[in-house]
Structure formats: structure tokens, C-alpha cells
Amino acid sequence: MDHAPLSAWPWENLGSYKYVLYGPFLARLIYSMIWEETRNPSWCLHILLLCALRGLVHQLWSSYCNMLFITRNHWILRQGIDFKQIDPEWHWDNFIILQAFMAGMALLSFPFLTNLPLWNTKGIICLGLATFSEHLMMGVIIGIPTVGTWLFGYGSISLIYGYILVFDFLRCMGHSNVEIIPHALFQIFPFLKYFLYTPTYHCLHHTEMNTNFCLFMPLYDSIWKTINNKSWDLHKRTSSGKNERIADFVFLAHLVDVMATSHSPFFFRSLSSLKYSFKLFLLPMWPFLFVLMNFSWVLYKTFVAASYNLRGRLHQTWMVPRYGFQYFLPFAREGINKVIEEAILEADRMGVKNESLNGGGTLYVNKHPNLRVRVVHGNTLTAAVILKEIPQNATQVFLTGATSKLGTAISLYLCRKKIFVLMLTQSSERFESIQREAPIDCQQFLVQVTKYQAAQHCKTWIIGKWCTPREQSWAPPGTHFHQFVVPPILGFRRDCTYGKLAAMRLPEDVEGLGYCEYTMERGVLHACHAGGVVHLLQGWTHHEVGAIDVDQIDVAWTAALSHGFKPV
């Protein structure tokens, strides 16, 4: 597509490879360090360092704004950020690259600018008195005060760093949608509100045009009568922290592994808007994430990680500060149960209607029989999604994890359909217990097997327990692996196909959704999460805990479709 001059970034087609544009600065820096005799650091070093610091300022603000467990009560606009806003901001740092080149050209054109002292106090005093084309003007705006102080003879390297970083800090603050300036500050020092703008003040400029034009200092809006009269009252309300909206639905999730932590919205919002996959460039973060994982052992409280709105109801994801492998450690079980129990009780105190957790839930419901919040494991819909994927002409299936809650429900459902289920289990006692739950005329369709070799002629495998490449090798060519094991098994067989974890796509009228659940595509939820949402939308008042009611599997599926959920 052709663009008008200066209407698009010249390096737009480079994508993430745009960072090679810093190459000339790096090359010039290396050259000056090796071959030039001067001991003064190259101006390229300052440009590269300043660009890195500017990127850090913006990233820290982005992380802070997405820490909903800290900021959600101070939001100014409450509709949330969706993919439509996130996608255009993928390359938000283009302006930093542009201004790096503008600085480079200025220094090459005026070599005397490279001879600035490290610090000059007079420069600070002087500074106080003083589409692509839009970013050119922004570069000029940033450059005028710094050049002006040089013309007065008070320029310094520290001044340039300080002014540009403070400029970026205030600009990020104004666009953060989080009010951080306490209103009490303006009550103590009334004049200060004319010299310091707030996120609320600048937000009104975007929501109600023709007001609050000034950058950083409302004084000039006051002089020119362009100040919005709502500015201070709205600021008082948003800064109070009493702007909380109680969630209607909470999904309890947990962290999966060390690197998956970086997929949280408060780490990298753009990356969290895509399904999780390992990113090599994030590998240097592994030590930090590993320390964070160990620190999580001392945390005994869930935190709000993400949210979206559906049909006027607020849905939140609360993160349990535990990782997947910790659920398999016997000594960690009591602590995990304590965290989950406290989350349920907190939701009950807050007035949350439904809380969905990927687990049984019976322990908590029996211990607290007077809960107002409905506890939902959501696995009834999970079972439905898996079962609806099985070909209608299937006559037998092979099932691992057969004696688990999901495995039991799948087995009992399929045997009613006269489909043979090869249940992989070493426990005859547990198998016979499940078999007795089936109608007498259907029990013959449940068959206990103890080895993978028993399924070498079965092309429908349902995987509920981790399966090694050697174990997968017993499947005949053309086998399809359905899965409900987390994390999903790796696809080693090229002559077979592998299904994804059970999931459903949200209705199209969802709002404020800007993140992906782990390996799910955009707008797709794990089936247990979707099951909790359906429970809320249906207005069901029972707890969905413990064993899966096989009679309710088709009911849950029909209800999900009626509310606009779609199979993936």
C-alpha cells in the first residue's frame, strides 16, 4: 500500500528487525573505543544509553498500569484495553528511533554540541524558564529547551538526560489512565494544580475535546480559558481509591512455568496479547523470573491479573501465586489449599457472584456451607468440549488419566453411547469402582488396559496424563490425540494429528479483552473458564464441585452455545 509522504514510518516493513537501525550508532561507538585516542565517551554512547533509558521508562509505566492488583481502583476510564488498541501500539518505540537519528544529525551538523560538561546547575534554572510528521514536531519540541539552554551557555549532559527522561515520564503519566497524584496535595498547596497536570486532567482532553490542551502545566489553559471545569472534581473522585467495581465473576488461575510468567500483561502487554510461545530474546530474563518464582513461595494471597467485560458484567482473573509443578509436591498442597480457600472467602466478602477454579472445590464448599459466592470447577463443559470433538463414527477410544475426574466422566459418557473405552490404569480397584457407576448394560464397554500396546489399533486417543514419545509410538498412523493434560503433550508423530486443550471462543460482544490465556488464541478461553462464565450467564445457583455429573454434560454444552460461545 502506498503512503503519503511522512504519513508512515520509513522502516515500517522491517517489523521487529527495526532495531538494526541502531547499528550505525553501535558501530561508531565501537570504533571510537578501539581506534580513537580521546578518553571522552562517544556521543553515540549517550544516544544509545538515553534510548535504552527512555524505553525503560515507557515499559515500567506500561507494567505499572497493567498491575491491576495495584491500579484498578484508580482507573479513570473503566472499559479496559482491547486488542484494537494494543495492536497499533506494537511499535510504540518508533519515535525513539526517529529522535535518535535526529539527535545524531544535530551532533554531526554542530560538532560543538559534543563538548558539553557533565553538569551545569544554571542550565536547570534556564530550562525552567524556557503520524510520522507529528513525531518530527515532538522531536523539535523536546529539542528546543535543550538547545536553548546551550545558547545561554548553561547546557550539560546531565540536563539532556534529565529533561528528556522527565519529559517521557510525565507524558507516560498523562496517558496512563491511572490517577497517581493525591488530591490532598492540591488541597495543601492549591497553586500546585496549575503547575502539574494529572492523568485525569489529560484524560479529559481526549474524552471531551477543545479543553485541557496544555502539556504538563494547566496554568496556560487557565489563562486562555480552555480548562475543563470538571478537572478537579473528577480528579478528587479518581484519586480517592474508592472507585472500585466489584467483579461479577472470578476465574482462579495459576502460573505454569518460569518463562510463562513473562506472558503476564504487567510484564509485556503486547506479548500477552498473543498466545504464549517461547521467545528466545526473553531468555536473559530467566534468572529474574526464577527468583520471582522462589519469592512466590512466601505469598499467600491471590492477585488480580486481568479483566474483561461481558454483557455488563465484570470478569476478572485472579492469579494463585503458585506454579504448575508445585501442585504435584505433597508438602505444598496444604499451602495451596489455604491460598485458594482465602480467595474464595474474599470473593464471598466482596459479593462476587461466581468463582471458577480449575479443581474439585468440594473441600471449600463443605467447610463453608453458607457461601454466597457460587464455586464452579467448570469441568462439566470441559468434558463436553472433549466429547464433542470425538468423531461420531468412533467405535472405540483409548484414554489415559482414565480414573481422574475428567477421565471418569468421559468414560461413563462414552460407554452410554456404546463406544468401547480402553481405560489405561494399573488400579483394578479404581477401574471396577468406575465401571459400577455405569448402567449395567453399558459396563461391558469399559475395558481396563495396563499398557499402551493395547491401543495399537485405536486411532482415537484421549490424553489425560503426560505421554512420552515412546508411548506415543504405539498409536497407529492417522491417530488423533485429544488432550486435557496440562501442559499439553508435544507432537512427535508426523503421521498423527494433535488436538489443543479443551477451549471455547467467547461471544463476539466481549469488551476490554486484551490478553490471551496461556497457549489459547485471542478471544479463546480454557473450557473450565468458559464453564464458569456459562454458569453465571445461565443464572444457575448450585455449586459445581466434586465429581462431574454426566447427565449435565449435554446441558452445559447446549447452554454454552445458546450464549454465543463457539467451539474452537
CSV table of C-alpha atoms in Angstrom, one decimal, residues 152-429:
chain,number,residue,atom,x,y,z
A,152,PHE,CA,22.6,30.6,27.1
A,153,GLY,CA,25.8,28.7,27.8
A,154,TYR,CA,24.3,26.5,30.5
A,155,GLY,CA,24.0,23.2,28.6
A,156,SER,CA,25.2,19.9,30.1
A,157,ILE,CA,24.9,16.2,29.5
A,158,SER,CA,23.0,15.7,32.8
A,159,LEU,CA,20.5,18.3,31.7
A,160,ILE,CA,19.8,16.5,28.4
A,161,TYR,CA,19.3,13.1,30.2
A,162,GLY,CA,17.2,14.7,33.0
A,163,TYR,CA,14.9,16.8,30.7
A,164,ILE,CA,14.2,14.0,28.2
A,165,LEU,CA,13.6,11.4,30.8
A,166,VAL,CA,11.3,13.6,32.9
A,167,PHE,CA,9.5,14.6,29.7
A,168,ASP,CA,8.9,11.0,28.9
A,169,PHE,CA,7.9,10.2,32.5
A,170,LEU,CA,5.3,13.0,32.6
A,171,ARG,CA,4.0,12.1,29.1
A,172,CYS,CA,3.5,8.4,30.1
A,173,MET,CA,1.9,9.5,33.3
A,174,GLY,CA,-0.6,11.6,31.5
A,175,HIS,CA,-1.6,8.7,29.2
A,176,SER,CA,-1.6,6.0,31.9
A,177,ASN,CA,-5.3,6.1,32.7
A,178,VAL,CA,-4.3,5.6,36.3
A,179,GLU,CA,-4.5,8.6,38.8
A,180,ILE,CA,-1.4,8.6,41.0
A,181,ILE,CA,-1.5,12.3,42.1
A,182,PRO,CA,-3.3,12.5,45.5
A,183,HIS,CA,-5.9,15.2,45.7
A,184,ALA,CA,-4.7,16.1,49.2
A,185,LEU,CA,-1.6,17.5,47.6
A,186,PHE,CA,-3.6,20.2,45.8
A,187,GLN,CA,-5.6,20.9,49.0
A,188,ILE,CA,-2.4,21.6,50.9
A,189,PHE,CA,-0.8,23.5,48.0
A,190,PRO,CA,-3.7,24.9,45.9
A,191,PHE,CA,-1.3,26.7,43.5
A,192,LEU,CA,0.3,23.4,42.5
A,193,LYS,CA,-2.6,22.3,40.4
A,194,TYR,CA,-1.8,25.0,37.9
A,195,PHE,CA,1.8,23.8,37.5
A,196,LEU,CA,1.4,20.0,37.5
A,197,TYR,CA,-1.1,18.2,35.3
A,198,THR,CA,-2.6,14.9,36.2
A,199,PRO,CA,-3.7,11.8,34.3
A,200,THR,CA,-7.3,12.8,35.0
A,201,TYR,CA,-6.6,16.3,33.6
A,202,HIS,CA,-5.1,15.0,30.4
A,203,CYS,CA,-7.8,12.2,30.0
A,204,LEU,CA,-10.5,14.9,29.7
A,205,HIS,CA,-8.6,16.4,26.8
A,206,HIS,CA,-9.1,13.1,24.9
A,207,THR,CA,-12.7,12.4,26.0
A,208,GLU,CA,-14.0,16.0,25.8
A,209,MET,CA,-12.3,17.8,23.0
A,210,ASN,CA,-11.4,21.5,23.0
A,211,THR,CA,-10.3,21.6,26.6
A,212,ASN,CA,-7.1,20.9,28.6
A,213,PHE,CA,-4.7,21.5,25.8
A,214,CYS,CA,-1.6,22.3,27.8
A,215,LEU,CA,1.3,19.9,28.0
A,216,PHE,CA,2.2,19.4,31.7
A,217,MET,CA,1.2,22.8,33.0
A,218,PRO,CA,-2.6,23.7,33.4
A,219,LEU,CA,-1.7,27.3,34.0
A,220,TYR,CA,-1.9,28.2,30.4
A,221,ASP,CA,-5.3,26.5,30.0
A,222,SER,CA,-6.5,28.6,32.9
A,223,ILE,CA,-5.1,31.8,31.3
A,224,TRP,CA,-6.7,31.1,27.9
A,225,LYS,CA,-10.0,29.8,29.4
A,226,THR,CA,-9.6,26.3,27.9
A,227,ILE,CA,-9.5,24.4,31.2
A,228,ASN,CA,-12.3,21.8,31.7
A,229,ASN,CA,-14.4,22.7,34.7
A,230,LYS,CA,-14.7,19.0,35.7
A,231,SER,CA,-11.0,18.6,36.1
A,232,TRP,CA,-10.6,19.0,39.8
A,233,ASP,CA,-13.9,17.2,40.9
A,234,LEU,CA,-13.1,14.2,38.7
A,235,HIS,CA,-9.5,14.1,40.0
A,236,LYS,CA,-10.8,14.1,43.6
A,237,ARG,CA,-13.0,11.1,42.8
A,238,THR,CA,-10.5,9.0,40.9
A,239,SER,CA,-7.6,9.7,43.3
A,240,SER,CA,-9.6,8.6,46.3
A,241,GLY,CA,-9.1,4.9,45.5
A,242,LYS,CA,-12.8,4.4,46.2
A,243,ASN,CA,-13.6,3.8,42.5
A,244,GLU,CA,-13.6,0.1,42.8
A,245,ARG,CA,-16.1,-2.0,40.9
A,246,ILE,CA,-16.8,-5.5,42.3
A,247,ALA,CA,-16.3,-8.3,39.9
A,248,ASP,CA,-19.3,-10.5,39.0
A,249,PHE,CA,-17.1,-13.4,38.1
A,250,VAL,CA,-13.6,-14.5,39.1
A,251,PHE,CA,-11.5,-17.2,37.4
A,252,LEU,CA,-8.8,-18.6,39.6
A,253,ALA,CA,-5.7,-19.5,37.6
A,254,HIS,CA,-2.1,-20.4,38.4
A,255,LEU,CA,1.3,-19.8,36.8
A,256,VAL,CA,2.5,-22.6,34.6
A,257,ASP,CA,6.3,-22.4,34.4
A,258,VAL,CA,9.2,-20.0,34.9
A,259,MET,CA,9.2,-18.5,31.4
A,260,ALA,CA,5.4,-18.3,31.1
A,261,THR,CA,5.5,-15.7,33.8
A,262,SER,CA,6.7,-13.2,31.2
A,263,HIS,CA,3.3,-13.7,29.4
A,264,SER,CA,1.5,-11.7,32.2
A,265,PRO,CA,0.0,-8.4,31.0
A,266,PHE,CA,2.1,-6.5,33.5
A,267,PHE,CA,5.3,-7.8,32.1
A,268,PHE,CA,4.8,-7.2,28.4
A,269,ARG,CA,1.3,-6.2,27.4
A,270,SER,CA,1.9,-6.7,23.7
A,271,LEU,CA,3.3,-10.2,24.1
A,272,SER,CA,0.4,-11.1,26.4
A,273,SER,CA,-2.0,-10.2,23.6
A,274,LEU,CA,-0.7,-13.2,21.6
A,275,LYS,CA,-0.8,-16.8,22.6
A,276,TYR,CA,2.2,-17.9,24.7
A,277,SER,CA,5.2,-19.4,23.0
A,278,PHE,CA,8.8,-19.5,24.0
A,279,LYS,CA,10.7,-16.3,22.9
A,280,LEU,CA,14.5,-16.7,22.7
A,281,PHE,CA,15.1,-12.9,23.3
A,282,LEU,CA,13.4,-13.3,26.7
A,283,LEU,CA,15.9,-15.9,27.8
A,284,PRO,CA,18.1,-13.3,29.6
A,285,MET,CA,15.1,-12.7,31.9
A,286,TRP,CA,15.2,-16.3,33.2
A,287,PRO,CA,17.3,-15.6,36.3
A,288,PHE,CA,14.9,-12.7,37.3
A,289,LEU,CA,11.9,-14.9,36.7
A,290,PHE,CA,13.5,-17.8,38.6
A,291,VAL,CA,14.0,-15.5,41.6
A,292,LEU,CA,10.4,-14.4,41.3
A,293,MET,CA,9.2,-18.0,41.3
A,294,ASN,CA,11.1,-18.7,44.5
A,295,PHE,CA,9.7,-15.5,46.0
A,296,SER,CA,6.2,-16.7,45.3
A,297,TRP,CA,6.6,-19.4,48.0
A,298,VAL,CA,6.1,-16.7,50.6
A,299,LEU,CA,3.0,-15.2,49.1
A,300,TYR,CA,-0.3,-16.4,50.4
A,301,LYS,CA,-2.8,-14.1,48.6
A,302,THR,CA,-4.1,-14.2,45.1
A,303,PHE,CA,-3.9,-11.0,42.9
A,304,VAL,CA,-5.9,-9.6,40.1
A,305,ALA,CA,-4.0,-10.3,36.8
A,306,ALA,CA,-6.5,-9.4,34.0
A,307,SER,CA,-10.1,-8.5,33.3
A,308,TYR,CA,-12.7,-8.1,30.6
A,309,ASN,CA,-16.4,-7.2,30.4
A,310,LEU,CA,-19.2,-9.4,29.0
A,311,ARG,CA,-22.8,-8.1,28.8
A,312,GLY,CA,-22.4,-5.6,31.6
A,313,ARG,CA,-20.6,-7.9,34.0
A,314,LEU,CA,-17.0,-7.6,35.1
A,315,HIS,CA,-14.9,-10.7,34.8
A,316,GLN,CA,-11.5,-10.9,36.5
A,317,THR,CA,-8.7,-13.5,36.5
A,318,TRP,CA,-7.1,-13.9,40.0
A,319,MET,CA,-3.7,-15.5,39.9
A,320,VAL,CA,-2.7,-18.0,42.6
A,321,PRO,CA,1.0,-17.4,43.3
A,322,ARG,CA,2.0,-20.9,42.6
A,323,TYR,CA,3.4,-22.7,39.6
A,324,GLY,CA,2.2,-25.8,37.9
A,325,PHE,CA,4.8,-28.2,39.3
A,326,GLN,CA,4.1,-27.1,42.9
A,327,TYR,CA,0.7,-28.7,42.7
A,328,PHE,CA,2.4,-32.1,42.5
A,329,LEU,CA,4.5,-31.5,45.6
A,330,PRO,CA,2.9,-33.2,48.6
A,331,PHE,CA,4.3,-30.7,51.1
A,332,ALA,CA,2.9,-27.7,49.1
A,333,ARG,CA,-0.7,-29.0,49.0
A,334,GLU,CA,-1.8,-27.5,52.3
A,335,GLY,CA,-0.4,-24.1,51.4
A,336,ILE,CA,-2.1,-24.1,48.0
A,337,ASN,CA,-5.4,-25.1,49.5
A,338,LYS,CA,-5.1,-22.2,52.0
A,339,VAL,CA,-4.5,-19.7,49.3
A,340,ILE,CA,-7.5,-20.9,47.3
A,341,GLU,CA,-9.7,-21.0,50.4
A,342,GLU,CA,-8.8,-17.4,51.3
A,343,ALA,CA,-9.5,-16.3,47.7
A,344,ILE,CA,-13.0,-17.9,47.9
A,345,LEU,CA,-13.7,-16.2,51.2
A,346,GLU,CA,-12.5,-12.9,49.9
A,347,ALA,CA,-14.7,-13.2,46.8
A,348,ASP,CA,-17.6,-14.1,49.1
A,349,ARG,CA,-17.0,-11.0,51.3
A,350,MET,CA,-16.8,-8.7,48.2
A,351,GLY,CA,-20.0,-10.0,46.8
A,352,VAL,CA,-18.7,-11.8,43.8
A,353,LYS,CA,-21.4,-14.0,42.2
A,354,ASN,CA,-19.4,-16.8,40.7
A,355,GLU,CA,-15.9,-18.0,41.2
A,356,SER,CA,-14.4,-20.6,38.8
A,357,LEU,CA,-11.4,-22.7,39.8
A,358,ASN,CA,-9.7,-25.5,37.9
A,359,GLY,CA,-10.1,-28.1,40.6
A,360,GLY,CA,-12.6,-30.0,42.7
A,361,GLY,CA,-13.8,-27.4,45.1
A,362,THR,CA,-15.7,-29.8,47.4
A,363,LEU,CA,-13.3,-29.2,50.3
A,364,TYR,CA,-14.1,-25.5,50.4
A,365,VAL,CA,-17.9,-25.8,49.9
A,366,ASN,CA,-18.2,-28.4,52.7
A,367,LYS,CA,-16.0,-26.3,55.1
A,368,HIS,CA,-18.0,-23.2,54.4
A,369,PRO,CA,-21.6,-24.2,53.8
A,370,ASN,CA,-23.0,-20.7,53.9
A,371,LEU,CA,-21.0,-19.3,51.0
A,372,ARG,CA,-22.9,-16.8,48.9
A,373,VAL,CA,-20.5,-17.0,46.0
A,374,ARG,CA,-21.0,-20.0,43.7
A,375,VAL,CA,-17.9,-22.1,43.4
A,376,VAL,CA,-17.6,-23.7,39.9
A,377,HIS,CA,-14.9,-26.0,38.6
A,378,GLY,CA,-16.1,-25.7,35.1
A,379,ASN,CA,-15.1,-29.2,34.1
A,380,THR,CA,-18.6,-30.2,33.0
A,381,LEU,CA,-18.1,-28.0,30.0
A,382,THR,CA,-14.5,-29.2,29.6
A,383,ALA,CA,-15.8,-32.8,29.3
A,384,ALA,CA,-18.4,-31.7,26.8
A,385,VAL,CA,-15.8,-29.9,24.6
A,386,ILE,CA,-13.6,-33.0,24.5
A,387,LEU,CA,-16.5,-35.4,23.8
A,388,LYS,CA,-18.0,-33.2,21.0
A,389,GLU,CA,-14.6,-33.4,19.2
A,390,ILE,CA,-14.7,-37.3,19.0
A,391,PRO,CA,-15.9,-38.5,15.6
A,392,GLN,CA,-19.4,-39.7,15.5
A,393,ASN,CA,-18.4,-42.9,13.8
A,394,ALA,CA,-15.9,-43.8,16.5
A,395,THR,CA,-16.4,-47.3,18.0
A,396,GLN,CA,-13.5,-47.2,20.5
A,397,VAL,CA,-11.2,-44.8,22.2
A,398,PHE,CA,-8.0,-45.1,24.2
A,399,LEU,CA,-8.0,-43.0,27.4
A,400,THR,CA,-5.1,-42.1,29.7
A,401,GLY,CA,-5.7,-40.4,33.0
A,402,ALA,CA,-8.8,-42.6,33.0
A,403,THR,CA,-9.5,-42.5,36.7
A,404,SER,CA,-9.3,-38.8,37.1
A,405,LYS,CA,-12.4,-36.7,37.5
A,406,LEU,CA,-12.5,-35.8,33.8
A,407,GLY,CA,-11.4,-39.3,32.7
A,408,THR,CA,-14.2,-40.9,34.7
A,409,ALA,CA,-16.9,-38.6,33.3
A,410,ILE,CA,-15.6,-39.1,29.7
A,411,SER,CA,-15.6,-42.9,30.2
A,412,LEU,CA,-19.1,-43.0,31.7
A,413,TYR,CA,-20.5,-40.7,28.9
A,414,LEU,CA,-18.9,-42.7,26.0
A,415,CYS,CA,-20.0,-46.1,27.4
A,416,ARG,CA,-23.6,-44.9,27.4
A,417,LYS,CA,-23.1,-44.2,23.7
A,418,LYS,CA,-22.0,-47.8,23.2
A,419,ILE,CA,-18.4,-46.8,22.5
A,420,PHE,CA,-15.6,-49.0,23.9
A,421,VAL,CA,-13.3,-47.2,26.2
A,422,LEU,CA,-9.8,-48.6,26.7
A,423,MET,CA,-9.1,-47.2,30.2
A,424,LEU,CA,-5.3,-47.1,31.0
A,425,THR,CA,-4.9,-47.7,34.7
A,426,GLN,CA,-2.9,-50.0,36.9
A,427,SER,CA,-5.6,-50.0,39.6
A,428,SER,CA,-8.2,-52.7,39.2
A,429,GLU,CA,-10.0,-51.4,42.2
